[in-house]
PDB file of C-alpha atoms in Angstrom:
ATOM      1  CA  UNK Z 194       9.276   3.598  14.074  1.00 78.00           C
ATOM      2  CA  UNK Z 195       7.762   6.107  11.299  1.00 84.00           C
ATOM      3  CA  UNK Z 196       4.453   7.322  11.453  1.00 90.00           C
ATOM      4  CA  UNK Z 197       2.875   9.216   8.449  1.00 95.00           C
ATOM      5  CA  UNK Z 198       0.136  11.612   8.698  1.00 96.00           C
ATOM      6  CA  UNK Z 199      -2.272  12.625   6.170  1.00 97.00           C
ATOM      7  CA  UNK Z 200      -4.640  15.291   5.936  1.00 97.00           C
ATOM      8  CA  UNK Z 201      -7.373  15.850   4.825  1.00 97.00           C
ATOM      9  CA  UNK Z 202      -9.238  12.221   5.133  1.00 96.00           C
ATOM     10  CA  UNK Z 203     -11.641  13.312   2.615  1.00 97.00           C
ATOM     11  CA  UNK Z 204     -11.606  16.226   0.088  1.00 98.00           C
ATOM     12  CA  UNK Z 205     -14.287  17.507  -2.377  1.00 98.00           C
ATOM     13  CA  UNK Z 206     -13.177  19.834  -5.800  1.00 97.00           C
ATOM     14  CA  UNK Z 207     -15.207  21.350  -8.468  1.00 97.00           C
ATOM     15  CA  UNK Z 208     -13.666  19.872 -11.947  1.00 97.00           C
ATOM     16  CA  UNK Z 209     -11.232  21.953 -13.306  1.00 97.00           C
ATOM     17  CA  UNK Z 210      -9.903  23.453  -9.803  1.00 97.00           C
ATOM     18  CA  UNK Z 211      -6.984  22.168  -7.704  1.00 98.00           C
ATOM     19  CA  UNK Z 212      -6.596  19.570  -5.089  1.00 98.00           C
ATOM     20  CA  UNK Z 213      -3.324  19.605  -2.323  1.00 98.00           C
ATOM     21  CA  UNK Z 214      -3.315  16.572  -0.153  1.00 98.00           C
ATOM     22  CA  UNK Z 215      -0.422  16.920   2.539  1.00 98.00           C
ATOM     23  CA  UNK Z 216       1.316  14.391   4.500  1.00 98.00           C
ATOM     24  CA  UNK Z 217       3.801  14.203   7.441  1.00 97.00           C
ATOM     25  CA  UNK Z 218       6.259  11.870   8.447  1.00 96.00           C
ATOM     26  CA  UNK Z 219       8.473  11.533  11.561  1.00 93.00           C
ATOM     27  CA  UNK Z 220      11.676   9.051  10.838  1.00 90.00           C
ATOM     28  CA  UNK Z 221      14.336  12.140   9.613  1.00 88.00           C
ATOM     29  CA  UNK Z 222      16.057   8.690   7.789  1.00 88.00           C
ATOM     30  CA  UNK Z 223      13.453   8.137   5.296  1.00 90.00           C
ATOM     31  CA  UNK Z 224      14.414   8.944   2.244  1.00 89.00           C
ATOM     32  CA  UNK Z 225      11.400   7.255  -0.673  1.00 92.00           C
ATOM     33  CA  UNK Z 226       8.274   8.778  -0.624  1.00 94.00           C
ATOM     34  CA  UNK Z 227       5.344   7.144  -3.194  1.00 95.00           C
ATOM     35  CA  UNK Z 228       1.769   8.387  -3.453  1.00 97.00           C
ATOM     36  CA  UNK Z 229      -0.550   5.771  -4.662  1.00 97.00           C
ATOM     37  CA  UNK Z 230      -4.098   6.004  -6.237  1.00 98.00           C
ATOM     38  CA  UNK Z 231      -6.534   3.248  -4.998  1.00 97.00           C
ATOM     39  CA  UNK Z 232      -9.522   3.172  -7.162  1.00 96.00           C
ATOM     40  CA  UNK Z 233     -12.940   1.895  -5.898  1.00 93.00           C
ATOM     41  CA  UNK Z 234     -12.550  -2.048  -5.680  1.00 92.00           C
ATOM     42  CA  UNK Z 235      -8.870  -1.809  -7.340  1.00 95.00           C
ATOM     43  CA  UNK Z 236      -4.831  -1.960  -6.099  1.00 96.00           C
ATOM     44  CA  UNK Z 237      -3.083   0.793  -5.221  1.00 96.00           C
ATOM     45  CA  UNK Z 238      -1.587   2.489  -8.087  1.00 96.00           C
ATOM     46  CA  UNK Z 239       1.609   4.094  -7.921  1.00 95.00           C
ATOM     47  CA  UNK Z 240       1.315   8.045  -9.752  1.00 97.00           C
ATOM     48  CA  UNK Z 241       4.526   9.417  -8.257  1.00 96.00           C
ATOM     49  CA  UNK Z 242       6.892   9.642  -6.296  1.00 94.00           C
ATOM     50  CA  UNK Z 243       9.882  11.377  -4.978  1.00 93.00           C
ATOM     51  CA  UNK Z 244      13.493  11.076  -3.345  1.00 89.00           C
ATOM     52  CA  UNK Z 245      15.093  13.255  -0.639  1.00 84.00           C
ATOM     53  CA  UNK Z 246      17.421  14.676  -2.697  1.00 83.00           C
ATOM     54  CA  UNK Z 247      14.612  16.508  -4.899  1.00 81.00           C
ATOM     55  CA  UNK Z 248      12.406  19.439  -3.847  1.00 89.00           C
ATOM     56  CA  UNK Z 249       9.679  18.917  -6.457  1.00 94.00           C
ATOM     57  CA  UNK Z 250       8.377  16.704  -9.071  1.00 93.00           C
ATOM     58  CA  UNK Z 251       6.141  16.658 -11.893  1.00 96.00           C
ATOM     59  CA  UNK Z 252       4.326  14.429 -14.218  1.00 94.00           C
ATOM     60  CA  UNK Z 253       1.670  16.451 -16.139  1.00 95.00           C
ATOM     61  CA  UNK Z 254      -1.406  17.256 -13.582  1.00 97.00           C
ATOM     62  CA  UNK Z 255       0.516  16.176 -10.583  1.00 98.00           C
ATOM     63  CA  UNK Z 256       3.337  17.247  -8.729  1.00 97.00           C
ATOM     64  CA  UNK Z 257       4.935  16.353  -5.250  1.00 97.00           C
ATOM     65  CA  UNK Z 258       6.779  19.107  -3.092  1.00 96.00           C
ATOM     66  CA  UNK Z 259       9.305  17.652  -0.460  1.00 96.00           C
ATOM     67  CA  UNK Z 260      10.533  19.481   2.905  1.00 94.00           C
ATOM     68  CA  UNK Z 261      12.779  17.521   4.231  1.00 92.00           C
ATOM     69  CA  UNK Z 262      13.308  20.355   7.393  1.00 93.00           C
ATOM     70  CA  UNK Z 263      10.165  20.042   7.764  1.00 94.00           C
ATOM     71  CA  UNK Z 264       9.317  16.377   7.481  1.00 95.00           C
ATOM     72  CA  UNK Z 265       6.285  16.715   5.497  1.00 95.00           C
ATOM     73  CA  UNK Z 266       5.743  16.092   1.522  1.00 97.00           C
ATOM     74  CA  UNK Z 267       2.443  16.772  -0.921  1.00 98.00           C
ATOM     75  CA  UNK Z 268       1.079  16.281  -3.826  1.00 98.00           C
ATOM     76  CA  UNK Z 269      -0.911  18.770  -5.722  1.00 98.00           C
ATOM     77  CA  UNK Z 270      -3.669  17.864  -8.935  1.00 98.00           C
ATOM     78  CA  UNK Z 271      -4.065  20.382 -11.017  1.00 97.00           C
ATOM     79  CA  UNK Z 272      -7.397  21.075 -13.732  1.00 97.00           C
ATOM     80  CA  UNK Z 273      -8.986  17.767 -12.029  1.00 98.00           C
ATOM     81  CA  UNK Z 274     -11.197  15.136 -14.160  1.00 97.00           C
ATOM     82  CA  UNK Z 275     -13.753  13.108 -12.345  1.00 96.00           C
ATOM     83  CA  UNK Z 276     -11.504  10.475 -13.531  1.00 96.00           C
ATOM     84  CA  UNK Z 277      -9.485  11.757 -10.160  1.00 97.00           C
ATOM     85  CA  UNK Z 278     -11.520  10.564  -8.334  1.00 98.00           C
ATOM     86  CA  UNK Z 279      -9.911   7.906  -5.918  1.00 97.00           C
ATOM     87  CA  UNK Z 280      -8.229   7.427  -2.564  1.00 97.00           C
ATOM     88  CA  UNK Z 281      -4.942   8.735  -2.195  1.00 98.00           C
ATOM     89  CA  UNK Z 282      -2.188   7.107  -0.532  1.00 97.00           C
ATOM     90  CA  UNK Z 283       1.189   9.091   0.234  1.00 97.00           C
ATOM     91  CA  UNK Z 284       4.251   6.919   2.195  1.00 95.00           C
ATOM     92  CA  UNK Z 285       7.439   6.951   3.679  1.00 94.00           C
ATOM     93  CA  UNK Z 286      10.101   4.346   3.607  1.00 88.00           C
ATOM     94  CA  UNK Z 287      10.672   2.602   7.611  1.00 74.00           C
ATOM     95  CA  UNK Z 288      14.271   3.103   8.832  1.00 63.00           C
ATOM     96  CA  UNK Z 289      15.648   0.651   7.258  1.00 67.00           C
ATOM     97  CA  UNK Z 290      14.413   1.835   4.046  1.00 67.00           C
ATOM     98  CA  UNK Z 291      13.091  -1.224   2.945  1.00 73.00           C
ATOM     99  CA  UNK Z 292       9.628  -0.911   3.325  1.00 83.00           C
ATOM    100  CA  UNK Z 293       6.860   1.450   3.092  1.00 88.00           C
ATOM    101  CA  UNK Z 294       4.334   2.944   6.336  1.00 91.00           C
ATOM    102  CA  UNK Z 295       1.456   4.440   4.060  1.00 94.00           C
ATOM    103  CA  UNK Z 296      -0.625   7.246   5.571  1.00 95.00           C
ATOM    104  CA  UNK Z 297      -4.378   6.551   6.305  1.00 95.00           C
ATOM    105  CA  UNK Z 298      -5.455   8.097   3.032  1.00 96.00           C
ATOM    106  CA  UNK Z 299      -7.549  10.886   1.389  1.00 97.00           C
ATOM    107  CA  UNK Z 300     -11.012  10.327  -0.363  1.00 97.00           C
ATOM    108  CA  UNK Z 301     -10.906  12.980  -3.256  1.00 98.00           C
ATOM    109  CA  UNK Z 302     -13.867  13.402  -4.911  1.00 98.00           C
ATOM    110  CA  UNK Z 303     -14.414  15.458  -7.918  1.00 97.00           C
ATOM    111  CA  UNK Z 304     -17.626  16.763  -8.937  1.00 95.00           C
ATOM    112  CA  UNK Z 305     -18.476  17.597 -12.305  1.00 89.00           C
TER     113      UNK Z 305
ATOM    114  CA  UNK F 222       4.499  -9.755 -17.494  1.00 63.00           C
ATOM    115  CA  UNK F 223       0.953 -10.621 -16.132  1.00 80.00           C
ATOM    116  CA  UNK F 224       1.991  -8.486 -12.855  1.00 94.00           C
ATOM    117  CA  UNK F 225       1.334  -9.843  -9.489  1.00 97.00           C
ATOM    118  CA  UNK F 226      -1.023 -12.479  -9.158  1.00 97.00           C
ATOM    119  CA  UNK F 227      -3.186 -13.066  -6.252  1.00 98.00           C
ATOM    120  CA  UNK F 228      -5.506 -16.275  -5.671  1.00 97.00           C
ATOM    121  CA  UNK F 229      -8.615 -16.552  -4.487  1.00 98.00           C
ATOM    122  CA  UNK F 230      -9.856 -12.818  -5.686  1.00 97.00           C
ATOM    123  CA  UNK F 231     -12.407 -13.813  -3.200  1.00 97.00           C
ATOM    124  CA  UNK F 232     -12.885 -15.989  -0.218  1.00 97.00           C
ATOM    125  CA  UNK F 233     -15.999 -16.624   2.280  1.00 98.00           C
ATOM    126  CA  UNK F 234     -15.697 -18.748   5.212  1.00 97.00           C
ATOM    127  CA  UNK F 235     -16.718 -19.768   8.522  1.00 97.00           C
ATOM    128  CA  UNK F 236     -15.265 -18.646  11.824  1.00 97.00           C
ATOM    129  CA  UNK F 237     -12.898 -21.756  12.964  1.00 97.00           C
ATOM    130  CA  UNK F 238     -12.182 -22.758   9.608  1.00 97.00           C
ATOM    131  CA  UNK F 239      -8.306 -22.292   7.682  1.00 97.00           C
ATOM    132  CA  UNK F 240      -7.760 -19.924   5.210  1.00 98.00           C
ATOM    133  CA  UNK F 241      -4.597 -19.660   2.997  1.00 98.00           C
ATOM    134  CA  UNK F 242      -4.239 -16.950  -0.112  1.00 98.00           C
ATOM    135  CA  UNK F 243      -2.075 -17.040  -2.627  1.00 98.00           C
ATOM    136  CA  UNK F 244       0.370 -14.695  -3.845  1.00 98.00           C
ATOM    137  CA  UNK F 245       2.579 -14.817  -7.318  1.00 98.00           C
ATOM    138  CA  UNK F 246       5.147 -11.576  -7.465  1.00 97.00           C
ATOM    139  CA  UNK F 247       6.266 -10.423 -10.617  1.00 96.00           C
ATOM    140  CA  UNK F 248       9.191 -12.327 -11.819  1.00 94.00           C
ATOM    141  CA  UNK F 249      12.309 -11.147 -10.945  1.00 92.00           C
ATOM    142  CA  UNK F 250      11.350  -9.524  -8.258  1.00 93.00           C
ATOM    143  CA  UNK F 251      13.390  -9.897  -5.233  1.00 91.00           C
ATOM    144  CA  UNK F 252      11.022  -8.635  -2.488  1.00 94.00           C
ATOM    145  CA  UNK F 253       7.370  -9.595  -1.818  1.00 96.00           C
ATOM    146  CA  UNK F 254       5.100  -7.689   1.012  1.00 96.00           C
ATOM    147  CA  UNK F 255       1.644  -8.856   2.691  1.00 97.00           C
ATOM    148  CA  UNK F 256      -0.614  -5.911   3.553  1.00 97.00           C
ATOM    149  CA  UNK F 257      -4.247  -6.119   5.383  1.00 97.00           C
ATOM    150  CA  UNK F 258      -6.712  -3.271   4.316  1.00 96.00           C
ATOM    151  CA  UNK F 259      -9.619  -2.025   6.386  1.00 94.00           C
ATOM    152  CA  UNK F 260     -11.533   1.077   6.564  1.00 90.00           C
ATOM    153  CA  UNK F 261     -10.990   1.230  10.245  1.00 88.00           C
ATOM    154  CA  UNK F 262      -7.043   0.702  10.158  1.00 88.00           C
ATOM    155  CA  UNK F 263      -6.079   1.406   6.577  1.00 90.00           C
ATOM    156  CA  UNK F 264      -2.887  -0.139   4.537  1.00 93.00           C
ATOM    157  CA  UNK F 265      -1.414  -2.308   7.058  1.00 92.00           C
ATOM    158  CA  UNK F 266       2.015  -4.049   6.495  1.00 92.00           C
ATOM    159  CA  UNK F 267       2.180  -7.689   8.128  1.00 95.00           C
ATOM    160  CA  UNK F 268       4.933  -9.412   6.709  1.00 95.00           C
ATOM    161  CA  UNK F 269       7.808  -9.001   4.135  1.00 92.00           C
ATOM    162  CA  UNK F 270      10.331 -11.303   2.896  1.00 95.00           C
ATOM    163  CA  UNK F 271      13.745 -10.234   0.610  1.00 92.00           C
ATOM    164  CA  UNK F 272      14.839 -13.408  -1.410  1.00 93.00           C
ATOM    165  CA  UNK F 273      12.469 -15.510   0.422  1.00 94.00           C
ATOM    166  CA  UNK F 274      13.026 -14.823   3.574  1.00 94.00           C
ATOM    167  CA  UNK F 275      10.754 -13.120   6.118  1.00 93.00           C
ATOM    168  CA  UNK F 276      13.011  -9.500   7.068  1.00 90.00           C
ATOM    169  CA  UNK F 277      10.144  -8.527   9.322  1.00 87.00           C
ATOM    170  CA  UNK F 278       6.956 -10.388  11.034  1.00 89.00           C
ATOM    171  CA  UNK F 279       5.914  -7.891  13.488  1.00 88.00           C
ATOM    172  CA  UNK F 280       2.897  -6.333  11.958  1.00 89.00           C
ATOM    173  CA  UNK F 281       1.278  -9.773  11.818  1.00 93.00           C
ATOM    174  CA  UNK F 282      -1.968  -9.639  14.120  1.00 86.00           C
ATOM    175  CA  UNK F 283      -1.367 -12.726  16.195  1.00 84.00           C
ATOM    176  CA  UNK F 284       0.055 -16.672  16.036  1.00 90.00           C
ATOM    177  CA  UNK F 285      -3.152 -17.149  13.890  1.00 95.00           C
ATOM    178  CA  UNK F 286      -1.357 -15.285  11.056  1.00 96.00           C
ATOM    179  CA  UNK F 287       1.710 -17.610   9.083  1.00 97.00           C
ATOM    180  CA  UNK F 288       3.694 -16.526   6.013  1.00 97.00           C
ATOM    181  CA  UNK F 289       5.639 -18.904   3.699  1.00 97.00           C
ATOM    182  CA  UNK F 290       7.661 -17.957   0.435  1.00 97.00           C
ATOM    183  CA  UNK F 291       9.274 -21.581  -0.346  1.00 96.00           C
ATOM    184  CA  UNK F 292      10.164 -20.159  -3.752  1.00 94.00           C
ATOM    185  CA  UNK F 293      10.854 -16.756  -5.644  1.00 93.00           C
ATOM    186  CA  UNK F 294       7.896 -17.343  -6.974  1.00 94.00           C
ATOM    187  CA  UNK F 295       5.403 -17.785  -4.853  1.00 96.00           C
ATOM    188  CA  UNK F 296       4.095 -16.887  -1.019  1.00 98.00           C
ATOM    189  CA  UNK F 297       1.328 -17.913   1.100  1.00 98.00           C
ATOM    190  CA  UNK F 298      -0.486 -16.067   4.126  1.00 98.00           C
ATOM    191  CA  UNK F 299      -2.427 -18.229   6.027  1.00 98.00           C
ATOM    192  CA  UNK F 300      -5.099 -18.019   8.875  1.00 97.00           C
ATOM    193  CA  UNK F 301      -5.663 -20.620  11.384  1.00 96.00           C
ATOM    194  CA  UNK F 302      -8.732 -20.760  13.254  1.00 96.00           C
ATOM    195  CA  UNK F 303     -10.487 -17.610  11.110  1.00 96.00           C
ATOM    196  CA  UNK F 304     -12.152 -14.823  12.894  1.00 96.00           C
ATOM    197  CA  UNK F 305     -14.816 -12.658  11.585  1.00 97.00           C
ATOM    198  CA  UNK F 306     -12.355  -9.707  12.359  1.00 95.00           C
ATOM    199  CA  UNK F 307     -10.185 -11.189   9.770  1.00 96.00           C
ATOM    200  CA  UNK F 308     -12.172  -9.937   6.982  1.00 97.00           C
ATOM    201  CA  UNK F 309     -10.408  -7.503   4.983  1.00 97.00           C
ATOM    202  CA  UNK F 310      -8.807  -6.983   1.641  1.00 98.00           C
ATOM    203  CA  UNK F 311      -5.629  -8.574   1.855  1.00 98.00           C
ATOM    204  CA  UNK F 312      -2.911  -7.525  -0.833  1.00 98.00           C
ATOM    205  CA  UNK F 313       0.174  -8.790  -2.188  1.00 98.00           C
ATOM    206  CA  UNK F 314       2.831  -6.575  -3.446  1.00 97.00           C
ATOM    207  CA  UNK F 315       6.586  -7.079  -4.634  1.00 95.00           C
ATOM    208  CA  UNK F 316       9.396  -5.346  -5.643  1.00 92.00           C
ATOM    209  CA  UNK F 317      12.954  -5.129  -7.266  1.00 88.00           C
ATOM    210  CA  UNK F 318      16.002  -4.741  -5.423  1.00 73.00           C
ATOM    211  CA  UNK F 319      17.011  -1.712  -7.150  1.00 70.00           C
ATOM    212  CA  UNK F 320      13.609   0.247  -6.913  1.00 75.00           C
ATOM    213  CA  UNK F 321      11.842   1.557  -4.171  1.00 83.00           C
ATOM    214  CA  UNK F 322       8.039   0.852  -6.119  1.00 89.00           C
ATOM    215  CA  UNK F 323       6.062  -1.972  -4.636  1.00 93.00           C
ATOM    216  CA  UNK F 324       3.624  -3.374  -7.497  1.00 95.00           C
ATOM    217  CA  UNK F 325       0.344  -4.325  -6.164  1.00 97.00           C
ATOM    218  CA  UNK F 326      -1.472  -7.407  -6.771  1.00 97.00           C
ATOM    219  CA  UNK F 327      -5.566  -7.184  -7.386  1.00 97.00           C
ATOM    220  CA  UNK F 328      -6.452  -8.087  -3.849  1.00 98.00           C
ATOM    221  CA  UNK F 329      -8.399 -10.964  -1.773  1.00 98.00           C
ATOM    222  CA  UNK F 330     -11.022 -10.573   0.007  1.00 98.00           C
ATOM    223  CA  UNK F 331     -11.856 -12.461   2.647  1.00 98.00           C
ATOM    224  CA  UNK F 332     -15.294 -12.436   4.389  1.00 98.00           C
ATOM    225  CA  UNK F 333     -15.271 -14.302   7.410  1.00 98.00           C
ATOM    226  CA  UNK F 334     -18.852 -15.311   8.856  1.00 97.00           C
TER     227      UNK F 334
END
């Protein structure tokens, strides 16, 4: 079945600079891949997201790059507000493409 | 829409005793997903059903663990006898056929003593 990996676990910015969390996945048939935002004590969020047939997304801040050769997909934050600060979740759809295997996320942490 | 609506937000209990949360998906949503969240295993997928009807069981921890959707619009996940490793957040999530995005409910969870 899929496996996604996710690095790093936990990641610490000045505000303003960049963050790039990075995430691999295995199954060559996935095709969907979300990143959600899980504030303290809240739901997972989704911020974006991305199909195979696109290299790169953007919404504002962020932006998710996709290599499909490669299996692995990322999203990068730029000028980031404390308000950043969250867990990060990226997945990939199972075979089937019905469901989602999330990666074991990334504590970001932005420090004013 | 109120979005997907998840009862108890929390739940304490005994070991031994029967727990069963609640789970309302957003309606018209075909598709409705349990996941289990721990610090020590992360987003965890146990069951999901597609028009009420459970595609795939196997991330569901042991027989102790039982799903139900008897309608679109609403699911159950219970646990029968509790165990303090049961305590987690447990989250609800659903979907629409034609999208990929699952939209999470607020959570419950469960503190088993």
């Amino acid at each position: 079945g899929e496996n996604v990996e996710q690095h790093p676990s936990t990641l610490s910015v000045q505000e303003g600079d960049s963050a790039v969390i990075k995430c691999t996945y295995s199954d060559s048939a996935s095709n969907y891949f979300p990143w959600y935002k899980q504030e303290l004590g809240k739901r997972p969020q989704l911020i974006i997201d991305i199909r195979s047939n696109v290299g790169e997304k953007k919404d504002q801040r962020i932006a998710v790059t996709l290599n499909k050769t490669a299996k692995h997909f990322s999203l990068h934050i730029t000028e980031t507000q404390p308000e950043d600060s969250a867990v990060y979740f990226c997945a990939a759809t199972d075979n089937y493409g019905q469901n989602f295997v999330f990666g074991p996320g990334t504590r970001l942490s932005v420090l004013p | 829409d109120a979005g997907v609506i998840q009862s108890p937000r929390h739940e304490v209990t005994e070991m031994g005793q029967e727990v069963t949360l609640r789970c309302k998906p957003i309606s018209g949503h075909n598709s409705l997903f349990w996941y289990r969240q721990t610090m020590m295993r992360g987003l965890e997928l146990l069951i999901y059903f597609n028009n009420n009807v459970p595609i795939d069981d196997s991330g569901m921890p042991e027989d102790r663990f039982s799903a139900k959707m008897p309608n679109a619009s609403f699911s159950t996940l219970k646990i029968q006898p509790s165990e303090p490793r049961d305590s987690a957040v447990y989250f609800c999530a659903s979907r629409t056929g034609p999208s990929y995005e699952q939209y999470f409910g607020p959570g419950t969870r469960l503190t088993v003593t």
